[in-house]
Short mmCIF file of C-alpha atoms and ligand atoms in Angstrom, two decimals:
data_model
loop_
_atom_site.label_atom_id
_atom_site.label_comp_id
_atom_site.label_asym_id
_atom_site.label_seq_id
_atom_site.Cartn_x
_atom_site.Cartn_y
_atom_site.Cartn_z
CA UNK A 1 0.00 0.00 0.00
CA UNK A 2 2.67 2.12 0.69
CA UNK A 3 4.81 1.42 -2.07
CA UNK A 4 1.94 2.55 -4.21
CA UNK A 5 1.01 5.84 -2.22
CA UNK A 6 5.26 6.64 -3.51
CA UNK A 7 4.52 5.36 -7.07
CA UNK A 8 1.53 8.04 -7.11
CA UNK A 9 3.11 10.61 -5.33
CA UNK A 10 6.19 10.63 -7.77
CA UNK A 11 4.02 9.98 -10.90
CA UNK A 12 1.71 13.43 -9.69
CA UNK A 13 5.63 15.04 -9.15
CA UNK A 14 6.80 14.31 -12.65
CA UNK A 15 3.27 15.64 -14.16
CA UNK A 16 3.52 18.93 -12.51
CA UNK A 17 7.37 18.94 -12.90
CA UNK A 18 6.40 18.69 -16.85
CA UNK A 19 3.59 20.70 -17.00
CA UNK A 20 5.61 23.68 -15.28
CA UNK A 21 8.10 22.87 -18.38
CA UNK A 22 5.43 23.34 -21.01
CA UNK A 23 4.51 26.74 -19.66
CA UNK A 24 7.62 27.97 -20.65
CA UNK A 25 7.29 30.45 -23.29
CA UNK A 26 8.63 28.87 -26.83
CA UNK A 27 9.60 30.38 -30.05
CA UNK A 28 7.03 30.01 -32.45
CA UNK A 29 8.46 29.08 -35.77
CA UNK A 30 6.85 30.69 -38.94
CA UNK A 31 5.81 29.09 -41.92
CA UNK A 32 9.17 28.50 -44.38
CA UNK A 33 9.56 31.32 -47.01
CA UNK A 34 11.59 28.87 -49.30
CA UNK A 35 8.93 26.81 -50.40
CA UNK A 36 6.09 30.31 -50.60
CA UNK A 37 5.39 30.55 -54.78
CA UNK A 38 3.59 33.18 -56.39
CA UNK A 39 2.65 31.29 -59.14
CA UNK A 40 1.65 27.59 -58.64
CA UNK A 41 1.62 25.23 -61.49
CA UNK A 42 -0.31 21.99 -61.82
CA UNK A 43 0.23 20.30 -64.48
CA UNK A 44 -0.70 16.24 -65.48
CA UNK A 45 2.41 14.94 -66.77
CA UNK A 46 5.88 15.45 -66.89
CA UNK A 47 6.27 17.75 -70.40
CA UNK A 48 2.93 19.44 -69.37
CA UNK A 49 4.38 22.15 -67.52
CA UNK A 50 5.39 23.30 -71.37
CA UNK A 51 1.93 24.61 -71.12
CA UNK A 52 3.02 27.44 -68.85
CA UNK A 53 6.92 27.60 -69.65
CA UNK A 54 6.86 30.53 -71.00
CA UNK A 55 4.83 32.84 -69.20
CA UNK A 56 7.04 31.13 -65.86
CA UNK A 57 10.27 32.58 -67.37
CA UNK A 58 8.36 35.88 -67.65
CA UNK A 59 7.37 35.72 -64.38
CA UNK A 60 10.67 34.67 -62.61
CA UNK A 61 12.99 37.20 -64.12
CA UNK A 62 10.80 40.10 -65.30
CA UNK A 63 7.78 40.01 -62.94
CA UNK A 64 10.30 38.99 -60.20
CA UNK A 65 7.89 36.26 -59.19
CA UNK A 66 8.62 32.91 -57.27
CA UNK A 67 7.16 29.54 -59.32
CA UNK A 68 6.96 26.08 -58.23
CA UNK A 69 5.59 23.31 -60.04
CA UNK A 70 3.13 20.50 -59.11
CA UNK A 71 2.99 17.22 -61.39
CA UNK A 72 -0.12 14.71 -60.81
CA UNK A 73 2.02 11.72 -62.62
CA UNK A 74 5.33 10.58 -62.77
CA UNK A 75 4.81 9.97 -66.71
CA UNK A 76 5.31 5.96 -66.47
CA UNK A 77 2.84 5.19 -69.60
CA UNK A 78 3.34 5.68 -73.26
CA UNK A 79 6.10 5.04 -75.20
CA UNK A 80 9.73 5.40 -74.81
CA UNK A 81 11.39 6.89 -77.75
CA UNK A 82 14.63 7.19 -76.77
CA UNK A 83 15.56 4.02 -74.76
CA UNK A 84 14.72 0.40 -73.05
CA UNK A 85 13.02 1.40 -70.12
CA UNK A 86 8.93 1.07 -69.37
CA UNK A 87 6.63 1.45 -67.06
CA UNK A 88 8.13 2.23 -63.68
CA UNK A 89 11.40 2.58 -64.22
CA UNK A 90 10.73 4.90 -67.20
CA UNK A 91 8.43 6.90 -64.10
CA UNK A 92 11.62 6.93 -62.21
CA UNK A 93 13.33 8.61 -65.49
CA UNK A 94 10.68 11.31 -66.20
CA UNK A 95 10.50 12.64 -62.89
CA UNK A 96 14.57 13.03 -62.93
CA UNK A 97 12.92 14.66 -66.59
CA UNK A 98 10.63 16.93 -65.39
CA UNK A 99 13.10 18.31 -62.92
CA UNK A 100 15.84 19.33 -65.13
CA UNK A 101 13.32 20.95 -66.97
CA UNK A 102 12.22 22.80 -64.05
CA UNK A 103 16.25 23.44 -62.53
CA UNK A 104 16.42 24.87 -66.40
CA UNK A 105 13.79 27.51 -65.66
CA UNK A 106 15.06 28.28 -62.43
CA UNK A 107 12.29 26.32 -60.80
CA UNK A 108 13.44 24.35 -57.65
CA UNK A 109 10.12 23.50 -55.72
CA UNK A 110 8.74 20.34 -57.77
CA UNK A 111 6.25 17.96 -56.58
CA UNK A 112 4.52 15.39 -57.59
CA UNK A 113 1.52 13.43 -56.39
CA UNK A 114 0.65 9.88 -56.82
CA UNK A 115 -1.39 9.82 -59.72
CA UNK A 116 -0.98 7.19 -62.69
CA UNK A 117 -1.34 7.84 -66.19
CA UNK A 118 -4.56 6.70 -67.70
CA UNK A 119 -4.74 6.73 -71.25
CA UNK A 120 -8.22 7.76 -71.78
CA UNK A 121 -10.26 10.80 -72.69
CA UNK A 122 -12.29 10.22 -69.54
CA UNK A 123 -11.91 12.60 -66.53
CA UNK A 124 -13.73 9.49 -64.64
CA UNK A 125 -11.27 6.92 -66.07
CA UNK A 126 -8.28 9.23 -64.44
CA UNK A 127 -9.87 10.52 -61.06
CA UNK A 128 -10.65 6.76 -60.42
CA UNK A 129 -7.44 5.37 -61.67
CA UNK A 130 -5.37 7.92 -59.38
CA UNK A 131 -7.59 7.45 -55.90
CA UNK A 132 -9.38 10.89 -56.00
CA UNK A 133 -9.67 11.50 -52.39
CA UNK A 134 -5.91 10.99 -51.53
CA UNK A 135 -4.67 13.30 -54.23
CA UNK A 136 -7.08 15.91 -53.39
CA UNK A 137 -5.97 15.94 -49.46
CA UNK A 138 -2.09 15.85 -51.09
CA UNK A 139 -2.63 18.80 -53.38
CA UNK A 140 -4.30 20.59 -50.80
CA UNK A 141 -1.35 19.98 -48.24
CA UNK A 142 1.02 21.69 -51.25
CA UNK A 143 -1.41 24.18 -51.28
CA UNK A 144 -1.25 25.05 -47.94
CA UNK A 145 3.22 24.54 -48.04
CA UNK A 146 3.50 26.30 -51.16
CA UNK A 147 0.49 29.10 -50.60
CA UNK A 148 0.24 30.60 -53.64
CA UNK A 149 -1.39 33.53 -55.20
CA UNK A 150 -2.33 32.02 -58.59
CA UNK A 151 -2.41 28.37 -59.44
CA UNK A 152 -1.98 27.55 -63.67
CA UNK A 153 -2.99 23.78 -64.57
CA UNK A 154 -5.27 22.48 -67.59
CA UNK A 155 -8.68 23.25 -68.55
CA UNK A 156 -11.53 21.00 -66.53
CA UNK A 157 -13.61 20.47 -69.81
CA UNK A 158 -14.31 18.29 -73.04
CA UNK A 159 -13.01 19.62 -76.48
CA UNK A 160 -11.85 18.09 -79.75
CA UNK A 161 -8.15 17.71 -79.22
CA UNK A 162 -5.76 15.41 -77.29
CA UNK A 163 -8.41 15.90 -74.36
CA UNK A 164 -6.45 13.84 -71.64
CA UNK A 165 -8.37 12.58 -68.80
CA UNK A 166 -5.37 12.51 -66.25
CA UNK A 167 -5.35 16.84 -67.90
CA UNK A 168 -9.03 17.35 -67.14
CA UNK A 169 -8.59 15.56 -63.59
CA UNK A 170 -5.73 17.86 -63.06
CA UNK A 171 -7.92 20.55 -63.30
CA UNK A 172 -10.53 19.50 -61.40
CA UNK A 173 -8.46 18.45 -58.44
CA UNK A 174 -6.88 22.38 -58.59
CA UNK A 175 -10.13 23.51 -58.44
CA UNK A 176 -11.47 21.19 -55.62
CA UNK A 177 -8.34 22.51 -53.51
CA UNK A 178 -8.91 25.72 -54.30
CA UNK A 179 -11.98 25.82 -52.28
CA UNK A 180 -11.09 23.90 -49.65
CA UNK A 181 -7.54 24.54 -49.00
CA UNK A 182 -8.74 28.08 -47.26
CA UNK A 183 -11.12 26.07 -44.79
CA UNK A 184 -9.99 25.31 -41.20
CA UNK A 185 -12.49 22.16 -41.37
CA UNK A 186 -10.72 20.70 -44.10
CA UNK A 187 -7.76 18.16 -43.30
CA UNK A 188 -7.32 18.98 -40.03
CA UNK A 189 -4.37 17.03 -39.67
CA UNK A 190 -2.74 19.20 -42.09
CA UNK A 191 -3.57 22.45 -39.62
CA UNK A 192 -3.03 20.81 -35.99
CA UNK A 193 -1.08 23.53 -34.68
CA UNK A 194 2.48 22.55 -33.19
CA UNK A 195 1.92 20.12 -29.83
CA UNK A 196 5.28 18.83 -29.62
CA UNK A 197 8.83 19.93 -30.82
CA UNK A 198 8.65 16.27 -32.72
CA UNK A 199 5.46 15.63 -34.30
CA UNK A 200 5.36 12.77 -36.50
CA UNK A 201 1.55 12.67 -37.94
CA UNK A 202 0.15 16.30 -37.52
CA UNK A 203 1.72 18.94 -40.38
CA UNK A 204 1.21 22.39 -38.93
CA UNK A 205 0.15 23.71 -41.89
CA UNK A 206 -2.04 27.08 -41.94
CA UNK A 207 -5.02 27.27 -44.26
CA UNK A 208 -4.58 29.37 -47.25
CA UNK A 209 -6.60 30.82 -49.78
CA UNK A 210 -5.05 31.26 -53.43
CA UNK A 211 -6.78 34.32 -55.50
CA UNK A 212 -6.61 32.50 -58.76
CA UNK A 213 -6.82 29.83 -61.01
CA UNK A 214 -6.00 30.39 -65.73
CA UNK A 215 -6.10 27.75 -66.92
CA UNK A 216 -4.78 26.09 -70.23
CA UNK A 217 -6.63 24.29 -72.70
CA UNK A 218 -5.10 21.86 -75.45
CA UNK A 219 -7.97 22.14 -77.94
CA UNK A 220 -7.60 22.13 -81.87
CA UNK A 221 -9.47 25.83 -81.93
CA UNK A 222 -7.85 27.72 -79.99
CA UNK A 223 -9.10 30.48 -81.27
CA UNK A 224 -12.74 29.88 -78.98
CA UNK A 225 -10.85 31.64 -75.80
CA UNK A 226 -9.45 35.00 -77.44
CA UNK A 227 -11.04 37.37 -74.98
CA UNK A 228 -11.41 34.68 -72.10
CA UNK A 229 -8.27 35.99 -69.96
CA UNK A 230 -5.25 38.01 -69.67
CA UNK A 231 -2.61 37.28 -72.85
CA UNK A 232 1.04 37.61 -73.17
CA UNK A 233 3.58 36.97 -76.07
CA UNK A 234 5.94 34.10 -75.86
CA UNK A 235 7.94 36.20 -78.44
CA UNK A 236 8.74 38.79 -75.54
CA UNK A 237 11.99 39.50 -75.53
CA UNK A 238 12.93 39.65 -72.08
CA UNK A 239 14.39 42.66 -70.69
CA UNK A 240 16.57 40.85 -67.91
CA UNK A 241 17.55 37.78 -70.25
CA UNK A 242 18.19 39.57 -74.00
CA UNK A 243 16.37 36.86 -75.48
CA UNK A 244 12.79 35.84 -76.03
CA UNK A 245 10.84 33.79 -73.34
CA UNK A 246 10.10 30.88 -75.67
CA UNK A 247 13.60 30.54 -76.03
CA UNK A 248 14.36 29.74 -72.66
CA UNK A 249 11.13 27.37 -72.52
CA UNK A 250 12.56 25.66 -75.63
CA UNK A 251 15.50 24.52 -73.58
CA UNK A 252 13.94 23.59 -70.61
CA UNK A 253 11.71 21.20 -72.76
CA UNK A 254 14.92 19.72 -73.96
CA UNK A 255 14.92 17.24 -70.69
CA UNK A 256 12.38 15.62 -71.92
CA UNK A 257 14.70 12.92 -73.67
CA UNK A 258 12.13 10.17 -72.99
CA UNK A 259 9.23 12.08 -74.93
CA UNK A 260 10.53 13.40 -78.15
CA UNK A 261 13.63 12.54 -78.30
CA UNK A 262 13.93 12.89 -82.60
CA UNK A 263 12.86 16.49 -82.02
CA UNK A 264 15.57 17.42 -79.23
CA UNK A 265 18.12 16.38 -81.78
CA UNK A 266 16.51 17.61 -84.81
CA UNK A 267 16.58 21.48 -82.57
CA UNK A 268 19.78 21.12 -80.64
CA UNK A 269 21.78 21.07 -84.06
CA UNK A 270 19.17 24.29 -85.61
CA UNK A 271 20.72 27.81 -85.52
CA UNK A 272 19.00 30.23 -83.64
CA UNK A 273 18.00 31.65 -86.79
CA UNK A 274 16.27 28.65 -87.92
CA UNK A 275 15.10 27.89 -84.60
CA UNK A 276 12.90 31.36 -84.69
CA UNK A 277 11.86 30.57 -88.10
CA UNK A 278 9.90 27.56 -87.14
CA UNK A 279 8.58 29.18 -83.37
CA UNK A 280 7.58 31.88 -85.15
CA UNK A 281 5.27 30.42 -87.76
CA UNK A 282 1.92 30.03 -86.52
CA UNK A 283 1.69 26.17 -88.18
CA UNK A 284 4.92 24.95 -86.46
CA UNK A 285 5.29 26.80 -83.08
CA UNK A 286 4.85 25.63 -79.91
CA UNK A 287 2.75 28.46 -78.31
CA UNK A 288 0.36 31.05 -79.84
CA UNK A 289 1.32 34.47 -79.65
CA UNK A 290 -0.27 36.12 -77.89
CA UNK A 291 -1.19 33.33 -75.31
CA UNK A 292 -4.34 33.67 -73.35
CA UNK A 293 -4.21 32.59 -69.91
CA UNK A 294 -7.96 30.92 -69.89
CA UNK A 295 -9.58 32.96 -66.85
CA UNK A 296 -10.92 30.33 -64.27
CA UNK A 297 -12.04 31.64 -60.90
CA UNK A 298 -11.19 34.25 -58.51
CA UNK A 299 -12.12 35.60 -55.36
CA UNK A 300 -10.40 38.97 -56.10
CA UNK A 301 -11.93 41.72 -57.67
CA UNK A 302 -11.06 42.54 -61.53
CA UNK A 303 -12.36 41.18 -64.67
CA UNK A 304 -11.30 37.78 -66.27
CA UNK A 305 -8.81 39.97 -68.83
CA UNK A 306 -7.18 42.12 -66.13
CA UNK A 307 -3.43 41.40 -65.56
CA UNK A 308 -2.54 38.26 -63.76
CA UNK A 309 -1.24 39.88 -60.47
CA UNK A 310 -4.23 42.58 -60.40
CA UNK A 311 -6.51 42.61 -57.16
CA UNK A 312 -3.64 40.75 -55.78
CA UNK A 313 -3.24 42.10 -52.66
CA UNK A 314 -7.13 42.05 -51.31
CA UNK A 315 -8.55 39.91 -48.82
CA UNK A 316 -10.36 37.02 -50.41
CA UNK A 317 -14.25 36.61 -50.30
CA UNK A 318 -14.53 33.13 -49.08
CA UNK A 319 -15.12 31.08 -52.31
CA UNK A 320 -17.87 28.52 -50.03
CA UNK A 321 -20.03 31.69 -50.57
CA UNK A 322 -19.48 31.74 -53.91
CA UNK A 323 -20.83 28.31 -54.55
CA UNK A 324 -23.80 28.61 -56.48
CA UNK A 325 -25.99 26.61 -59.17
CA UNK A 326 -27.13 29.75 -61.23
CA UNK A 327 -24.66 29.51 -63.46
CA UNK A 328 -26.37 26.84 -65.85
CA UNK A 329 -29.74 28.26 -65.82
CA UNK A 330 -30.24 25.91 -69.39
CA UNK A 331 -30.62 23.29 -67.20
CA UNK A 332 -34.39 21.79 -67.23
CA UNK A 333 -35.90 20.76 -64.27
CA UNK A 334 -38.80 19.26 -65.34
CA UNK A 335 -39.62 15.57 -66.64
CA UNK A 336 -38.96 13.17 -67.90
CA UNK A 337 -35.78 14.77 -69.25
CA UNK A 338 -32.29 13.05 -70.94
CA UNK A 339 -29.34 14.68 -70.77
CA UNK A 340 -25.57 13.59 -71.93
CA UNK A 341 -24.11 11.31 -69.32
CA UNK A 342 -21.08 10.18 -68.78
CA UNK A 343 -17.71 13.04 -67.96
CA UNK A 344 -20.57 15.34 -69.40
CA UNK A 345 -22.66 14.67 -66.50
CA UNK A 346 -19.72 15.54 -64.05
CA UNK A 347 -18.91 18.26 -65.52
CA UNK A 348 -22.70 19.54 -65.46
CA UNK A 349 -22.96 19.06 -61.87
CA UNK A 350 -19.13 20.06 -61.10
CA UNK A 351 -19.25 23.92 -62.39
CA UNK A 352 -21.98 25.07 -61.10
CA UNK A 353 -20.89 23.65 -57.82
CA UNK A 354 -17.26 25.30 -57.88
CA UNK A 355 -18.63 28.53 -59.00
CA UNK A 356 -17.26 28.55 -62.77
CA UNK A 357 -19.74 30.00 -64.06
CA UNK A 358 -17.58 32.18 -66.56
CA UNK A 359 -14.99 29.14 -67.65
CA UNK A 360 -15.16 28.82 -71.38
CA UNK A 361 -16.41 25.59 -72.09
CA UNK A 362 -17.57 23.85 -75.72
CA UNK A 363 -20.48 25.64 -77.40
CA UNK A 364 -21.98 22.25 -77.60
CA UNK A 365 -20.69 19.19 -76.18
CA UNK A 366 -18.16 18.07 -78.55
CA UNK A 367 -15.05 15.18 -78.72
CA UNK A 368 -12.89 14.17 -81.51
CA UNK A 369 -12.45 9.92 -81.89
CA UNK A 370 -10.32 7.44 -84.21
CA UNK A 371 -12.13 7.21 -87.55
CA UNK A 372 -13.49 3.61 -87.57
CA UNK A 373 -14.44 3.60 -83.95
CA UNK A 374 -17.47 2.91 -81.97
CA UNK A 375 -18.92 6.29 -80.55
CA UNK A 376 -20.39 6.13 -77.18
CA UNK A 377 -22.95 8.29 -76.34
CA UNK A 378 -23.98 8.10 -72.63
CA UNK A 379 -27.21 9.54 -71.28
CA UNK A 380 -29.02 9.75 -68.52
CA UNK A 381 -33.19 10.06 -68.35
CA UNK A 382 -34.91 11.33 -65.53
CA UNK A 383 -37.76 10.40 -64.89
CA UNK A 384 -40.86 9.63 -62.59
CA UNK A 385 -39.00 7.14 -60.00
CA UNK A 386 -42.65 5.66 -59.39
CA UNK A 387 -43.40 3.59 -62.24
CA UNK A 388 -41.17 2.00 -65.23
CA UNK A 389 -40.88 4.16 -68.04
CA UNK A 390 -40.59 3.34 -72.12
CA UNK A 391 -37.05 5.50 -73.46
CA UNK A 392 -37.06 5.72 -77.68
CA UNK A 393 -34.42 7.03 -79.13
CA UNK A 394 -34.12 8.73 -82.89
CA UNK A 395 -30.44 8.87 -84.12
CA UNK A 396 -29.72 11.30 -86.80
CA UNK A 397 -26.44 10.77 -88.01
CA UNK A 398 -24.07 12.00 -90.68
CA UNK A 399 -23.72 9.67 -94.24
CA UNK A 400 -22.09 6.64 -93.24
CA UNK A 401 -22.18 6.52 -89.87
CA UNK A 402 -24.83 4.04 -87.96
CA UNK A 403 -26.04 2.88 -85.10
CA UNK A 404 -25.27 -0.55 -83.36
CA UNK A 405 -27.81 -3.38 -83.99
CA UNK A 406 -31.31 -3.08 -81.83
CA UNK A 407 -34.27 0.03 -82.43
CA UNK A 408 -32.90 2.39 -79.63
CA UNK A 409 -36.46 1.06 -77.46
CA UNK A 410 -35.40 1.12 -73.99
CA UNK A 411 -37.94 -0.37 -70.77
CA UNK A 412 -36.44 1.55 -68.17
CA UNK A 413 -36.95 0.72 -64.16
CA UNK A 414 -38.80 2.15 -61.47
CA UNK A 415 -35.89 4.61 -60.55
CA UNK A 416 -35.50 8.36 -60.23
CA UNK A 417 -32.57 8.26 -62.75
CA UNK A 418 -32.40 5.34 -65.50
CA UNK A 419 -28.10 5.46 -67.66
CA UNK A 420 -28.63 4.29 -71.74
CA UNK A 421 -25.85 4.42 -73.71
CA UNK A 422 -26.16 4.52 -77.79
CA UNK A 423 -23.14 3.33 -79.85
CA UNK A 424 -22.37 4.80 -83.26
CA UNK A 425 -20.24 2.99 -85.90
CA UNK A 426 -17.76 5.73 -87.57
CA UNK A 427 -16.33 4.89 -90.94
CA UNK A 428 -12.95 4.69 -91.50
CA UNK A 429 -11.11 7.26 -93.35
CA UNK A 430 -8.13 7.46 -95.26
CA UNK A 431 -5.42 9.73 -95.23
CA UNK A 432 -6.38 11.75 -97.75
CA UNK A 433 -9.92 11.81 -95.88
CA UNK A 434 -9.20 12.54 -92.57
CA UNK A 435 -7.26 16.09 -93.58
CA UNK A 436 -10.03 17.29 -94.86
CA UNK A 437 -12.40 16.06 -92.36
CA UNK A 438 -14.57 18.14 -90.54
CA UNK A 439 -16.70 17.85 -87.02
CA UNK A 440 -19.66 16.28 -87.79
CA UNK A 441 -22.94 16.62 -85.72
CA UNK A 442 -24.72 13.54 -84.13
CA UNK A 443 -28.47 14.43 -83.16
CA UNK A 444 -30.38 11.89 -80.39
CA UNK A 445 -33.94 12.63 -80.28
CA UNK A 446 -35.63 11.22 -77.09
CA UNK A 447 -39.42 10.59 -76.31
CA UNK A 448 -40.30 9.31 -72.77
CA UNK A 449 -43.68 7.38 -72.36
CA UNK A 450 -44.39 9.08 -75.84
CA UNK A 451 -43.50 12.36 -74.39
CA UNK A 452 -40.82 14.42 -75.92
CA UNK A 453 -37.81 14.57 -74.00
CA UNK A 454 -35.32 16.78 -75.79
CA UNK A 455 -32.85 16.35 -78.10
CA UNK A 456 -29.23 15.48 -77.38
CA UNK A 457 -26.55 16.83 -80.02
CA UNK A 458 -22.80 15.83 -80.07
CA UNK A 459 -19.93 17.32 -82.29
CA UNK A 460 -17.91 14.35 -83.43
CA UNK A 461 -14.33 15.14 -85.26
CA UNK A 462 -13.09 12.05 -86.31
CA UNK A 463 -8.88 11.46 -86.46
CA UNK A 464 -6.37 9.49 -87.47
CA UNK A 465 -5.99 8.04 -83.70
CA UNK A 466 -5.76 9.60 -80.23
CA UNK A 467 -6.99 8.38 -76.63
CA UNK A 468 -9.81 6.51 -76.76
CA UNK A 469 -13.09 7.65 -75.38
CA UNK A 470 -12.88 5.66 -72.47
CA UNK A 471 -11.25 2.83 -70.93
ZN1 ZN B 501 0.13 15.33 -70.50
#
């Protein structure tokens, strides 16, 4: 009994002996100023920060901005042009790659997450195929190390060009962050506050709010976003370098030994005259000039084509109160109604609920495909959840193009929401064909129960390969 009364005594001794030691006042450390960026970039793949290379050599030695640069991939799919390696160990080589390329710029904060290239034009395909949630919370972490005042990454949308899922789920996991990396609520983990001078789990992070997000978009007409944000010219020479900011981007891209190999050799031996010659012509160069930086979201004041940095400096409206759905006031509510499913569906439900209500999307829903290919056309019918419905589908298609066999009659079940699909056979095209190809329009007429439920219209290029559709 008494032994215990001294093993409680000198346990309550060593508790207030350690609790008096805590009391101490303590330095407070503040957040490290290496690792703050102006200018964030997000990009997909190793070679996507090419994107932005240009404007970031602008911005480091003329605007006298800081840059780092966030890739979602390592780059382990795809060919390798220039050697053995695959997979993995050709991962391993891209991201040594992608940070030359960086080091060339002047760029020494690189990142990456754990995403995994998905070769696919589906945003689904790549969110899935990376784990969504875990690259979210990551990205958001970098947010909150890195807090910058503009992020740059790729265009969250659907448009006849390369149209890479794992570039549209870039974007879409920039955007997600955006809004949440300023929220105490979010990730606590990440925002814990310092406890103990050795904390292994808990990242005493702060929450930050960026201002803004441009974004860039790899589709064939370019020409759509003119007018949709600030622009610059690639051709700038730059005042602190003596040459023009292309010309520094050119050699960064040169790391990329892996991806064009041909092309780095075909350059390195050019003259600089020669060199300019081919940036310089519209058909052949790497950037347009100008370049628009595609305006995404702010929660600064200025319009979409004010200069990047503008409204810097003001305290941020909190971008949860910007969330709105009155940005796609198109949208029917009655029914029965079909709609495109699918990544169109997402995207549908994921503007209005960021707040991008200005972001330039396609006209009308639109993808380009291999010539020769099946088509899918996802939809979705809502309808009255309390009794099976009949779904009848019209397909008006260009010459030579057809549907799959069946008569597009659909018995759909008692359900709120009821996915179809219709596939279209595309012809295949030769050479000569294909270059003069144009987009083509496929029209899906819908009646519900006899009822007319809107027509669905797609703008189909067709190509001489690419990503397919979906995986
Ligand atoms: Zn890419």
């Amino acid at each position: 009994m008494k032994r215990w009364l001294m093993c409680l005594l000198l346990w309550s001794v060593s508790v207030i002996a350690a609790s008096a030691q805590t009391q101490a006042p303590q330095k407070v450390n503040a957040p490290d100023e290496r690792y703050k960026a102006d200018i964030l970039i997000v990009v997909a793949h190793p070679d996507d920060e090419a994107f932005f290379t240009p404007y970031a050599v602008k911005a480091l030695n003329d605007l006298h901005k800081s840059v780092a640069v966030i890739f979602a991939t390592r780059g382990g799919s795809g060919g390798n042009r220039y050697r053995a390696e695959r997979g993995p160990a050709m991962a391993n080589e891209r991201e040594i790659e992608a940070r030359a390329a960086c080091t060339k710029l002047g760029i020494r904060n690189v990142w990456f997450l754990d995403g995994k290239d998905s070769a696919s034009q589906n945003v689904l395909d790549s969110l899935s195929n990376w784990g969504h949630g875990a690259n979210l919370e990551k990205l958001v972490a970098l947010i909150r190390l890195t807090r910058p005042e503009v992020i740059l990454t790729h265009h969250p949308g659907i448009f006849i060009g390369e149209n890479h899922g794992d570039h549209q789920a870039t974007g879409v996991l920039v955007f997600e962050a955006f809004d949440l990396a300023g929220s105490g609520a979010v990730f606590p983990a990440q925002l814990s506050g310092a406890m103990t001078h050795y904390e292994a789990y808990l990242s005493n992070l702060r929450p930050w709010q960026a201002k803004k997000v441009y974004v860039a978009s790899e589709a064939e007409d370019g020409k759509q976003f003119d007018g949709t944000g600030p622009t610059y010219s690639p051709r700038e020479i730059s005042p602190l370098l003596k040459k023009p900011y292309w010309r520094v981007a050119i050699e960064s891209a040169m790391a990329h030994q892996t991806q064009f190999p041909e092309d780095i050799e075909r350059m390195s031996k050019m003259s600089d005259e020669e060199l300019e010659k081919i940036m310089n012509d519209p058909n052949t160069g790497w950037w347009g000039d100008p370049s628009t930086l595609i305006f995404g979201k702010s929660v600064v004041g200025g319009g979409a084509t004010d200069p990047v940095f503008s409204h810097i400096d003001e305290i941020p409206v909190n971008p949860a109160s910007q969330v709105t759905s009155s940005c796609d006031p198109g949208r029917k509510p009655e029914l029965p109604r079909v709609e495109l499913g699918g990544p169109w569906q997402f995207y549908s439900n994921f503007y209005p609920a960021h707040g991008l209500c200005h972001l330039k999307i396609a006209a009308t829903p639109e993808i380009g495909i291999k010539a020769g290919s099946t088509l899918i056309v996802p939809l979705v019918v809502s309808h009255d959840p309390a009794k099976p419905a009949q779904l009848s589908l019209t397909a008006r298609l260009p010459e030579g193009w057809k549907t799959g066999p069946g008569d597009l009659k659909f018995t759909l079940p008692a359900e709120g929401s009821s996915a179809v699909s219709v596939h279209v056979e595309t012809p295949a095209l030769s050479a000569e064909q294909l270059k003069k190809a144009l987009p083509q329009e496929v029209h899906v007429g819908t009646e519900v129960d006899g009822k007319p439920a809107g027509e669905i219209v797609l703008k189909v290029a067709l190509r001489g390969g690419g990503l397919p559709e979906s995986l």
